[in-house]
Amino acid sequence: MTKRIDEWSVGELARKAGVSVRTLHHYDEIGLLRPRRTGQAGYRVYGRPEALRLREIMFYRAMGMGLDQIAGLVDAPGKDRRARLAEQAVRLKAERSRIDDMLAAIVEAVETDRESIMTIDDLYKAFEPAKQAEYEAWLVENYGPDMADHIATSKAQLEKVPEEMAAKMAELRDIEEALVAIFLRGEGDVGPVIERHRAWVAAMWGRPCSHAAHAGLADMYLSHPDFVARFEMLAPRFSQWFPAAIKANAAAQGVG
Amino acid sequence: MTKRIDEWSVGELARKAGVSVRTLHHYDEIGLLRPRRTGQAGYRVYGRPEALRLREIMFYRAMGMGLDQIAGLVDAPGKDRRARLAEQAVRLKAERSRIDDMLAAIVEAVETDRESIMTIDDLYKAFEPAKQAEYEAWLVENYGPDMADHIATSKAQLEKVPEEMAAKMAELRDIEEALVAIFLRGEGDVGPVIERHRAWVAAMWGRPCSHAAHAGLADMYLSHPDFVARFEMLAPRFSQWFPAAIKANAAAQGVG
DNA sequence: ATGGGACCTCACGTAGCGTGAGGGTCAAGG
DNA sequence: CCTTGACCCTCACGCTACGTGAGGTCCCAT
């Protein structure tokens, strides 16, 4: 009994095709892919046609088709294949929009209880003069005095009139809310919101905030526990995502 | 036994909450929502706290959470709620990207066998002089001679040099391919591609194609069997989607 | 008393396998 | 010749979140 080439056992075919043995057993059970049962030991033996059929099955499975649909497609070659593909596309789109709805529900829920967790008052506390001095010291320590030239702190701007300050805090809350929404949703264009943040920073500083300065700020967000804590409170992992988004934006604008 | 207000039977609560009776039975079984079993007949009786708990359950279910996760969330109030929500968002995003991959696989498959079904030669046939005359007649019949003034046919342009014509046909194929991809994928910005199509039409006509003229053309696509057949061959339902997209684009540009 | 609706408890079915349990088969080495 | 380990076999239950009967009990109005 020389073992012919072009013949494989379940395990061999499974490895070759990247599926599990159980999967092949299952396909055999439901009649989707029948092996040639030639060995008297009852061992499944697959030949080249079976291997090709398996490839085809996996091709359709990659499009999320049900095994019954696949059976119809591989058994009736070509027959309304396009229609089936289009139907599947419709199903997938429906499924995806259901997922989008769920994501929207999460975003809404997070925003809702964020209103009670992170209030405007908390934002004020984050911008106390003592804190600002600390941040400036941190920046000087980590970047040297020359960087402190590029990255200003908002210390000098804290004497803004209360109404103006309130408006700034409200805008920051809006910006962060928009960022959290995009972060959780996992889609949407961050660029404009990041730019809005950069403009906000510039307004706070009272002077322009370059992309490089913005990126430097992002480093502080990443490293300083105050910022990490504040951002992490908005959403888990947001404290890493936000600085990364700032840096990506800076890089996209051509700044290393 | 006066039936107290604030007490409901399974059926009543189910109707009130918009779920099935079986669902409430199931929640009872797995201990997610236990009714007060006060009637000696074994009837389930739900009070206000249970109704509130059900609302909460449905709230989390709308985000696609598993019932076990939900149990954890409603039993440990507030405890790492945000983290759970964020985790769920991650899961949903992963799921969505899997679906996007499947959609991409479908788009690729459709494009691949489109190459064998709809060749450039077929496109040439669609632009034969006899056909062009027919389309012009159709337009005159349906819109009157004055509309034929706006909507030119490509008849006069058929004397283009072969190379130019070949380039035109190839571009049309590209445009249609891009449209089919967006159609099947269910997302992406159609506007630019529609505009590309309008520019293509203008080039064929040898004179500008207004949005109104483009919309008129869309009507012909909708009504004339030749176009319906050709577009339907690209993908089922595409023959309706494409004209609708043209009209939406025209309307968006401020043309009725 | 009775009829119909609401309720009850099983219990199987769903999609696509994963994961053992319990037991043969095969090739090579001792 | 026997053993050992890798491979194979056939059940058969488990998983999600219920849907869908089947067969029987209970409540309320007439």
XYZ file of N, CA and C in Angstrom, chain B residues 22-153:
396
model
N -41.221 34.302 27.170
C -40.134 33.331 27.254
C -38.845 33.970 27.745
N -38.631 35.183 27.341
C -37.434 35.891 27.776
C -37.439 36.060 29.291
N -38.585 36.448 29.827
C -38.675 36.597 31.281
C -38.497 35.247 31.974
N -39.079 34.215 31.395
C -38.859 32.873 31.945
C -37.372 32.561 31.971
N -36.721 32.882 30.869
C -35.297 32.594 30.761
C -34.508 33.362 31.810
N -34.794 34.628 31.963
C -34.088 35.441 32.952
C -34.320 34.893 34.354
N -35.508 34.359 34.566
C -35.794 33.739 35.854
C -34.922 32.494 36.018
N -34.911 31.660 35.004
C -34.120 30.421 35.027
C -32.669 30.661 35.390
N -32.062 31.628 34.707
C -30.641 31.857 34.936
C -30.395 32.805 36.106
N -31.467 33.213 36.765
C -31.292 34.022 37.961
C -30.983 35.478 37.697
N -31.214 35.907 36.491
C -30.918 37.305 36.176
C -32.027 38.227 36.679
N -33.251 37.760 36.566
C -34.386 38.557 37.047
C -35.402 37.644 37.698
N -35.357 37.605 39.018
C -36.229 36.734 39.783
C -37.492 37.471 40.162
N -38.643 36.906 39.837
C -39.910 37.531 40.253
C -40.192 37.167 41.707
N -41.164 37.847 42.275
C -41.628 37.429 43.596
C -42.657 36.339 43.347
N -42.442 35.179 43.897
C -43.349 34.053 43.648
C -44.394 34.004 44.743
N -45.298 34.981 44.749
C -46.194 35.073 45.899
C -47.460 34.249 45.755
N -48.042 34.195 44.572
C -49.254 33.414 44.383
C -48.985 31.936 44.626
N -49.889 31.258 45.266
C -49.658 29.848 45.563
C -49.760 28.996 44.302
N -50.265 29.593 43.248
C -50.378 28.845 41.997
C -49.033 28.776 41.286
N -48.044 29.404 41.840
C -46.741 29.391 41.196
C -46.593 30.470 40.141
N -47.564 31.346 40.070
C -47.490 32.425 39.081
C -46.375 33.389 39.439
N -45.678 33.864 38.407
C -44.638 34.862 38.636
C -45.289 36.239 38.816
N -44.867 36.942 39.833
C -45.369 38.293 40.066
C -44.182 39.237 40.150
N -44.235 40.284 39.336
C -43.141 41.248 39.319
C -43.594 42.563 39.933
N -42.754 43.151 40.750
C -43.052 44.439 41.353
C -42.230 45.535 40.719
N -42.283 46.711 41.307
C -41.576 47.841 40.731
C -40.044 47.641 40.686
N -39.433 47.115 41.743
C -37.982 46.927 41.676
C -37.579 45.999 40.530
N -38.382 44.943 40.350
C -38.078 44.012 39.261
C -38.231 44.695 37.904
N -39.240 45.525 37.792
C -39.453 46.239 36.526
C -38.268 47.158 36.234
N -37.789 47.810 37.275
C -36.633 48.692 37.083
C -35.403 47.892 36.686
N -35.231 46.748 37.340
C -34.100 45.898 37.016
C -34.180 45.445 35.561
N -35.376 45.132 35.112
C -35.542 44.715 33.718
C -35.155 45.839 32.770
N -35.549 47.051 33.114
C -35.170 48.196 32.276
C -33.657 48.293 32.163
N -33.013 48.088 33.298
C -31.551 48.171 33.313
C -30.946 47.070 32.446
N -31.507 45.876 32.597
C -31.033 44.746 31.799
C -31.152 45.067 30.310
N -32.300 45.599 29.928
C -32.508 45.889 28.512
C -31.585 47.009 28.028
N -31.286 47.902 28.942
C -30.355 48.983 28.628
C -29.001 48.396 28.231
N -28.508 47.464 29.023
C -27.216 46.857 28.711
C -27.312 45.927 27.506
N -28.468 45.304 27.360
C -28.628 44.395 26.227
C -28.565 45.165 24.914
N -29.013 46.427 24.971
C -28.968 47.263 23.761
C -27.533 47.558 23.356
N -26.594 47.311 24.258
C -25.196 47.507 23.900
C -24.551 46.180 23.528
N -25.381 45.150 23.424
C -24.857 43.873 22.968
C -24.130 43.075 24.036
N -24.336 43.426 25.306
C -23.662 42.699 26.377
C -24.249 41.309 26.531
N -23.430 40.376 27.002
C -23.910 39.043 27.331
C -24.669 39.097 28.636
N -25.566 38.126 28.824
C -26.390 38.147 30.027
C -25.558 37.979 31.285
N -24.450 37.251 31.188
C -23.611 37.087 32.372
C -22.941 38.411 32.753
N -22.466 39.109 31.747
C -21.887 40.439 31.985
C -22.928 41.350 32.621
N -24.121 41.301 32.068
C -25.197 42.151 32.576
C -25.467 41.827 34.032
N -25.482 40.543 34.345
C -25.716 40.147 35.733
C -24.684 40.802 36.644
N -23.429 40.755 36.224
C -22.380 41.387 37.010
C -22.615 42.872 37.166
N -23.031 43.508 36.096
C -23.208 44.955 36.140
C -24.378 45.382 37.012
N -25.476 44.685 36.917
C -26.635 45.126 37.700
C -26.522 44.711 39.164
N -25.720 43.680 39.434
C -25.581 43.265 40.826
C -24.532 44.073 41.569
N -23.461 44.456 40.875
C -22.443 45.296 41.502
C -22.592 46.695 40.932
N -23.441 47.493 41.538
C -23.774 48.782 40.926
C -22.568 49.712 40.862
N -22.332 50.243 39.690
C -21.280 51.235 39.528
C -19.875 50.670 39.450
N -19.676 49.508 40.030
C -18.319 48.977 40.087
C -17.763 48.692 38.684
N -16.664 49.282 38.371
C -16.016 49.259 37.047
C -17.001 49.147 35.881
N -18.033 49.896 35.995
C -19.008 49.988 34.927
C -18.366 50.535 33.660
N -17.611 51.613 33.843
C -16.991 52.257 32.687
C -16.048 51.302 31.970
N -15.308 50.543 32.777
C -14.361 49.603 32.167
C -15.117 48.569 31.344
N -16.234 48.084 31.895
C -17.023 47.086 31.163
C -17.579 47.663 29.865
N -18.024 48.887 29.964
C -18.565 49.518 28.761
C -17.476 49.652 27.705
N -16.295 50.066 28.161
C -15.194 50.234 27.204
C -14.788 48.891 26.601
N -14.755 47.858 27.451
C -14.426 46.524 26.936
C -15.430 46.107 25.872
N -16.687 46.359 26.166
C -17.721 45.990 25.212
C -17.528 46.752 23.911
N -17.151 48.019 24.030
C -16.902 48.812 22.824
C -15.774 48.177 22.016
N -14.745 47.712 22.715
C -13.630 47.061 22.019
C -14.113 45.813 21.293
N -14.895 45.002 22.007
C -15.432 43.784 21.380
C -16.247 44.124 20.145
N -17.104 45.125 20.293
C -17.970 45.481 19.164
C -17.150 45.983 17.984
N -16.122 46.760 18.284
C -15.286 47.258 17.188
C -14.588 46.112 16.483
N -14.138 45.129 17.266
C -13.485 43.966 16.664
C -14.470 43.223 15.766
N -15.663 43.051 16.297
C -16.707 42.360 15.538
C -17.000 43.108 14.238
N -17.085 44.413 14.368
C -17.384 45.213 13.186
C -16.269 45.109 12.158
N -15.042 45.077 12.635
C -13.963 45.024 11.646
C -13.931 43.647 10.981
N -14.345 42.615 11.714
C -14.481 41.301 11.077
C -15.512 41.368 9.960
N -16.618 42.028 10.255
C -17.662 42.159 9.241
C -17.150 42.948 8.044
N -16.371 43.982 8.329
C -15.820 44.767 7.231
C -14.902 43.910 6.358
N -14.147 43.037 7.004
C -13.292 42.131 6.233
C -14.142 41.243 5.328
N -15.221 40.745 5.882
C -16.101 39.887 5.079
C -16.669 40.652 3.899
N -17.072 41.878 4.154
C -17.606 42.695 3.068
C -16.538 42.924 2.007
N -15.324 43.158 2.467
C -14.232 43.361 1.513
C -14.038 42.105 0.667
N -14.168 40.937 1.309
C -14.014 39.680 0.580
C -15.095 39.559 -0.496
N -16.303 39.954 -0.145
C -17.399 39.889 -1.120
C -17.131 40.837 -2.284
N -16.737 42.052 -1.944
C -16.463 43.038 -2.991
C -15.395 42.513 -3.941
N -14.366 41.927 -3.356
C -13.280 41.410 -4.182
C -13.772 40.282 -5.086
N -14.575 39.403 -4.499
C -15.084 38.278 -5.281
C -15.955 38.764 -6.427
N -16.796 39.719 -6.141
C -17.679 40.240 -7.173
C -16.874 40.898 -8.279
N -15.881 41.666 -7.873
C -15.057 42.322 -8.885
C -14.325 41.310 -9.743
N -13.838 40.267 -9.073
C -13.081 39.258 -9.801
C -13.924 38.599 -10.881
N -15.117 38.141 -10.499
C -15.843 37.447 -11.561
C -16.603 38.413 -12.449
N -16.590 39.670 -12.057
C -17.137 40.662 -12.972
C -16.234 40.799 -14.190
N -14.959 40.631 -13.949
C -14.018 40.757 -15.056
C -14.304 39.762 -16.161
N -14.824 38.598 -15.761
C -15.108 37.608 -16.795
C -16.513 37.787 -17.352
N -17.395 38.358 -16.530
C -18.780 38.503 -17.005
C -18.950 39.741 -17.864
N -18.467 40.826 -17.363
C -18.685 42.094 -18.056
C -17.352 42.626 -18.539
N -17.074 42.401 -19.790
C -15.785 42.837 -20.313
C -15.920 44.189 -20.982
N -14.765 44.691 -21.352
C -14.761 45.967 -22.071
C -15.527 45.826 -23.383
N -15.434 44.668 -23.992
C -16.149 44.443 -25.253
C -17.648 44.649 -25.069
N -18.161 44.163 -23.931
C -19.584 44.331 -23.678
C -19.931 45.810 -23.574
N -19.018 46.550 -22.980
C -19.250 47.981 -22.863
C -19.326 48.624 -24.248
N -18.434 48.199 -25.127
C -18.470 48.724 -26.499
C -19.834 48.493 -27.130
N -20.324 47.285 -26.934
C -21.618 46.949 -27.541
C -22.724 47.865 -27.046
N -22.589 48.271 -25.783
C -23.618 49.136 -25.215
C -23.585 50.524 -25.842
N -22.499 50.814 -26.538
C -22.381 52.147 -27.130
C -22.402 52.129 -28.654
N -23.013 51.100 -29.190
C -23.130 51.037 -30.651
C -24.032 52.165 -31.139
N -23.785 52.645 -32.363
C -24.586 53.738 -32.931
C -26.082 53.458 -32.904
N -26.460 52.224 -33.228
C -27.893 51.897 -33.257
C -28.496 52.086 -31.873
N -27.758 51.627 -30.886
C -28.219 51.764 -29.511
C -28.339 53.230 -29.116
N -27.337 53.993 -29.504
C -27.347 55.409 -29.149
C -28.579 56.102 -29.715
N -28.900 55.740 -30.957
C -30.083 56.337 -31.587
C -31.334 55.955 -30.804
N -31.380 54.734 -30.362
C -32.529 54.271 -29.601
C -32.682 55.040 -28.297
N -31.541 55.260 -27.635
C -31.598 55.973 -26.365
C -32.054 57.407 -26.571
N -31.579 57.989 -27.679
C -31.983 59.356 -27.948
C -33.489 59.425 -28.190
N -33.975 58.444 -28.951
C -35.412 58.396 -29.220
C -36.186 58.247 -27.915
N -35.663 57.414 -27.051
C -36.321 57.187 -25.758
C -36.405 58.491 -24.972
N -35.315 59.208 -24.997
C -35.260 60.464 -24.252
C -36.249 61.480 -24.802
N -36.304 61.556 -26.118
C -37.228 62.507 -26.745
C -38.663 62.127 -26.410
N -38.929 60.839 -26.465
C -40.281 60.376 -26.184
C -40.703 60.660 -24.753
N -39.763 60.488 -23.840
C -40.112 60.632 -22.439
C -39.953 62.038 -21.885
N -39.137 62.819 -22.529
C -38.912 64.150 -21.992
C -39.290 65.247 -22.977
N -39.600 64.884 -24.194
C -39.903 65.883 -25.204
C -38.622 66.403 -25.823
N -38.776 67.024 -26.978
C -37.594 67.479 -27.726
C -36.753 68.487 -26.958
N -37.413 69.257 -26.060
C -36.641 70.270 -25.363
C -35.644 69.641 -24.402
N -36.045 68.491 -23.856
C -35.113 67.815 -22.945
C -33.946 67.236 -23.725
N -34.244 66.814 -24.941
C -33.181 66.270 -25.771
C -32.133 67.336 -26.060
N -32.544 68.565 -25.838
C -31.589 69.643 -26.012
C -30.555 69.616 -24.878
N -31.066 69.259 -23.699
C -30.165 69.197 -22.541
C -29.376 67.907 -22.516
N -30.061 66.863 -22.902
C -29.424 65.570 -22.814
C -28.969 65.118 -24.195
N -27.725 65.215 -24.420
C -27.185 64.784 -25.702
C -26.849 63.310 -25.652
N -26.731 62.711 -26.745
C -26.248 61.338 -26.762
C -24.831 61.357 -27.298
